[in-house]
Coordinates of C-alpha atoms in Angstrom, one line a residue:
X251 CA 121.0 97.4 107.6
X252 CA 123.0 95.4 104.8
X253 CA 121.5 92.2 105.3
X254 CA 118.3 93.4 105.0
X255 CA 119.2 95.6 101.8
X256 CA 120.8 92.4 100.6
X257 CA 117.2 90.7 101.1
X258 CA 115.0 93.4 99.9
X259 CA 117.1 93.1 96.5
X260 CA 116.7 89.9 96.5
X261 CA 113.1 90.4 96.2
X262 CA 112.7 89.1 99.9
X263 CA 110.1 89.9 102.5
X264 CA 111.4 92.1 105.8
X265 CA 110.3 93.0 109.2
X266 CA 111.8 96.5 110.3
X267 CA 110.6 99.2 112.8
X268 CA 108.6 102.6 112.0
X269 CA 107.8 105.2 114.2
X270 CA 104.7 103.2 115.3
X271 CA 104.8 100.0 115.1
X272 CA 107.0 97.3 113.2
X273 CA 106.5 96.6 109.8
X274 CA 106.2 93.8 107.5
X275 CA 107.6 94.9 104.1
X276 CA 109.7 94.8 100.6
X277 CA 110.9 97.2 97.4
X278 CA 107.9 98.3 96.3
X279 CA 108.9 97.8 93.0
X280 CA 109.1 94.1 92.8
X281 CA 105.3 92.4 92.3
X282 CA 106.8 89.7 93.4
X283 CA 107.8 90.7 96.8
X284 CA 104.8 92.4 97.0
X285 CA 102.3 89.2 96.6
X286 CA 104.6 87.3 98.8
X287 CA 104.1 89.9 101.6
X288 CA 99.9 90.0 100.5
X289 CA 100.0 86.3 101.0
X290 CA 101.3 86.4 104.5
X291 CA 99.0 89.2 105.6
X292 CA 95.9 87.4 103.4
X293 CA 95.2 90.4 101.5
X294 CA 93.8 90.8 98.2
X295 CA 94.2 93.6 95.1
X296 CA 91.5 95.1 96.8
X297 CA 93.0 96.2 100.3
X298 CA 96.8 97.9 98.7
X299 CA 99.7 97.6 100.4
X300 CA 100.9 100.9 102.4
X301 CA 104.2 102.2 101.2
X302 CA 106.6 104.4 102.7
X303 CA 109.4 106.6 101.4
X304 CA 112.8 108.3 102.7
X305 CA 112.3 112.0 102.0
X306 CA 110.0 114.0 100.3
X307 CA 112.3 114.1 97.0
X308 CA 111.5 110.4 96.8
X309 CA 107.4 111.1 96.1
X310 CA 108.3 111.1 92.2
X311 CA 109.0 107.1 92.9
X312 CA 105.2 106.9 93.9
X313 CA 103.1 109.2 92.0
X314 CA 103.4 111.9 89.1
X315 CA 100.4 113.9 90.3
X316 CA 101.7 116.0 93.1
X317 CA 99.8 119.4 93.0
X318 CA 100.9 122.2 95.2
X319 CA 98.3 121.2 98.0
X320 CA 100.2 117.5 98.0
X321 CA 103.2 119.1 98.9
X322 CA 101.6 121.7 101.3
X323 CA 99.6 118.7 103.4
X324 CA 103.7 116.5 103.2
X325 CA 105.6 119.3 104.4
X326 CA 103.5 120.2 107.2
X327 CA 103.2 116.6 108.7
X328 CA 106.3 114.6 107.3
X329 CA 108.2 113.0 108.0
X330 CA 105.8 111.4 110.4
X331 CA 103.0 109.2 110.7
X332 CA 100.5 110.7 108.3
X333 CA 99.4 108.4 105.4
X334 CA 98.8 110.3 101.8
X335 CA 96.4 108.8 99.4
X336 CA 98.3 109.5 95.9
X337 CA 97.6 108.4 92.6
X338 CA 100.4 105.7 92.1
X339 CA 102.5 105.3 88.9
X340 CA 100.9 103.1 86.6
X341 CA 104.5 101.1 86.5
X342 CA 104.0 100.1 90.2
X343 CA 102.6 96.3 91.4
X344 CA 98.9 96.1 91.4
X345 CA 99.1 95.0 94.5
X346 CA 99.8 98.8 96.2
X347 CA 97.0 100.7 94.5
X348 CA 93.2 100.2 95.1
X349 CA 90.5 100.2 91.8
X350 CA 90.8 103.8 91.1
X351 CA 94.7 103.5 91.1
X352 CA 95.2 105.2 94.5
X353 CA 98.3 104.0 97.1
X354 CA 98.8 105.7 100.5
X355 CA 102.4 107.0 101.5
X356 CA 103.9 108.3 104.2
X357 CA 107.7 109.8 104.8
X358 CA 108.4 107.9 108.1
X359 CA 109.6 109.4 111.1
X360 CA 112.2 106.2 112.0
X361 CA 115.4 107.1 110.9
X362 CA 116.3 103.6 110.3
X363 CA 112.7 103.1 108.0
X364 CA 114.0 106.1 106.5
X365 CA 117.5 105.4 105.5
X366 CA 116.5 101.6 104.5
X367 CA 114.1 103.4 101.6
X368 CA 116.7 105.6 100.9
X369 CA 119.8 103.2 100.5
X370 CA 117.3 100.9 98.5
X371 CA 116.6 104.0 96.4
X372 CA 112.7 103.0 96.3
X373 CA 109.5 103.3 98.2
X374 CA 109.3 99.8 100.7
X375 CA 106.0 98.4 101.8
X376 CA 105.1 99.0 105.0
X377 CA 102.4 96.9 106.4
X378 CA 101.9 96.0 110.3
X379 CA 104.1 93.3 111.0
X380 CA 101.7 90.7 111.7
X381 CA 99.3 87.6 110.8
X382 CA 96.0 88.1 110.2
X383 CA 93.3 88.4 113.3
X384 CA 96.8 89.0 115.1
X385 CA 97.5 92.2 117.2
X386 CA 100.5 94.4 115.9
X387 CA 103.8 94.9 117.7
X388 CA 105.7 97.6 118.8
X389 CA 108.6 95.4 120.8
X390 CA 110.6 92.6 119.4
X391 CA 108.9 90.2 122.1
X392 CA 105.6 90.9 120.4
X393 CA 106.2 89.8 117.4
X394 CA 104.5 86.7 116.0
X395 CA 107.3 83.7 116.3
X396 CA 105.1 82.1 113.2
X397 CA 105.3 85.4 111.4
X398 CA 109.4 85.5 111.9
X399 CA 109.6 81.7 110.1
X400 CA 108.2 82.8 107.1
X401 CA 110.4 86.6 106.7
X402 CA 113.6 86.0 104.9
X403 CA 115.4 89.3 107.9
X404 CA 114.5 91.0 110.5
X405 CA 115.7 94.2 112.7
X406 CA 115.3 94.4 116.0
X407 CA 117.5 97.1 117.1
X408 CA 116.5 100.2 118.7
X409 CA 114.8 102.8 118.6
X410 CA 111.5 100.8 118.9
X411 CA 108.2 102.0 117.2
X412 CA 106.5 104.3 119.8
X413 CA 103.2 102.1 119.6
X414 CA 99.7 102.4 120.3
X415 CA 98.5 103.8 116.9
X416 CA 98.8 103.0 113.6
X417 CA 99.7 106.1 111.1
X418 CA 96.6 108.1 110.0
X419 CA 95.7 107.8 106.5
X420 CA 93.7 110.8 104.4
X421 CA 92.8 111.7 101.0
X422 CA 93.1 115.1 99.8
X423 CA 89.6 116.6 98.7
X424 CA 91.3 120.1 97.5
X425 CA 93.4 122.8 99.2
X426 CA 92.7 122.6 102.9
X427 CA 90.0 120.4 102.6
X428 CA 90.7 116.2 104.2
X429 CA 89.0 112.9 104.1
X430 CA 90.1 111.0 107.4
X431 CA 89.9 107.3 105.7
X432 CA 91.5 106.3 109.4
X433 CA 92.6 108.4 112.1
X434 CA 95.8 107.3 113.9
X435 CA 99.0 108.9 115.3
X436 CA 98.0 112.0 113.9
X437 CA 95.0 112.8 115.8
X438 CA 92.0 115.1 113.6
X439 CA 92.3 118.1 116.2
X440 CA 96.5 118.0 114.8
X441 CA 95.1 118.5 110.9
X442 CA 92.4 120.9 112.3
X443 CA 95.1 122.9 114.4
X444 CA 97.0 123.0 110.6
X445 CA 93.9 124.8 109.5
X446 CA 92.2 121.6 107.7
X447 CA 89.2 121.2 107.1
X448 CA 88.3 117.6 107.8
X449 CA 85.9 115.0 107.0
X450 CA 85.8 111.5 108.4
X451 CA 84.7 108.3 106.0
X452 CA 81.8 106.7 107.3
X453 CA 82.8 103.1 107.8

């Protein structure tokens, strides 16, 4: 974990497991990290970087808006793989929030995603770790051998992401009510079964 502390401080880009699949990141907090991590994945400003976070205390590092249904809709399903749309703190990179300011977060479920944010004392970007039109990985074997040469470190060590899904992202339309943007690991009948109402984004 110290080397890739050592990088993210640096303002380097990582590849670490999550609970689903591995993930390409860096501190949140640097832009510069951040656009180096955009221009390996070919992202613009327009598609934000994902971020997660090592506790539920650490939501103040993302957003200042967290109404009691925020922490209601957190504490049901984190830590885990359910991504939070938030309105981000105007002192993060542009890169991590869409045009209306919005960034999604998630607690994550790996211990070892978990305790990296946590050492690091910031939210870490947390995008699939892979090139673009490539498929994502959930083994060390998977991953991209052109995506490793341009990461400054990497761990590989288990536990391994579970796979198969990415995390499910939704905004919050009010108390009890959800907007599936994408439905993952956490299926709709799991936010339903919470007594959600939910709606699914066309598109």
């Amino acid at each position: 974990m110290q080397s890739l502390l050592k990088a993210l401080r640096s303002e380097g880009i990582v590849i670490y497991p999550t609970e689903t699949l591995y993930a390409l990141g860096c501190d949140a907090t640097s832009a510069t990290a951040c656009a180096r991590v955009a221009k390996v994945k070919v992202r613009t400003e327009e598609r934000p970087l994902p971020l997660i976070i090592g506790g539920l205390d650490m939501l103040d590092l993302v957003t200042d808006e967290q109404p009691k249904h925020l922490r209601e809709l957190a504490s049901a399903f984190w830590p885990g793989p359910l991504s939070i749309l938030v309105k981000a703190l105007p002192s993060l990179p542009a890169w991590l929030s869409d045009a209306e300011g919005y960034t999604s977060v998630r607690w994550s479920g790996h211990p070892f995603a978990s305790e990296l944010s946590r050492r690091l004392k910031h939210p870490i970007v947390a995008t699939s770790a892979n090139l673009s039109g490539k498929p994502p990985a959930a083994l060390p074997e998977d991953i991209d051998p052109d995506l490793l040469k341009l990461v400054d470190e990497t761990y590989f060590d288990p536990p391994w992401p579970r796979g198969h899904l990415p995390s499910t992202v939704v905004r919050m339309l009010g108390s009890g009510k959800l907007e599936v943007i994408r439905e993952g690991e956490v299926s709709i009948k799991k936010l339903c079964d919470k007594g959600y109402s939910v709606a699914v984004r066309n598109g």
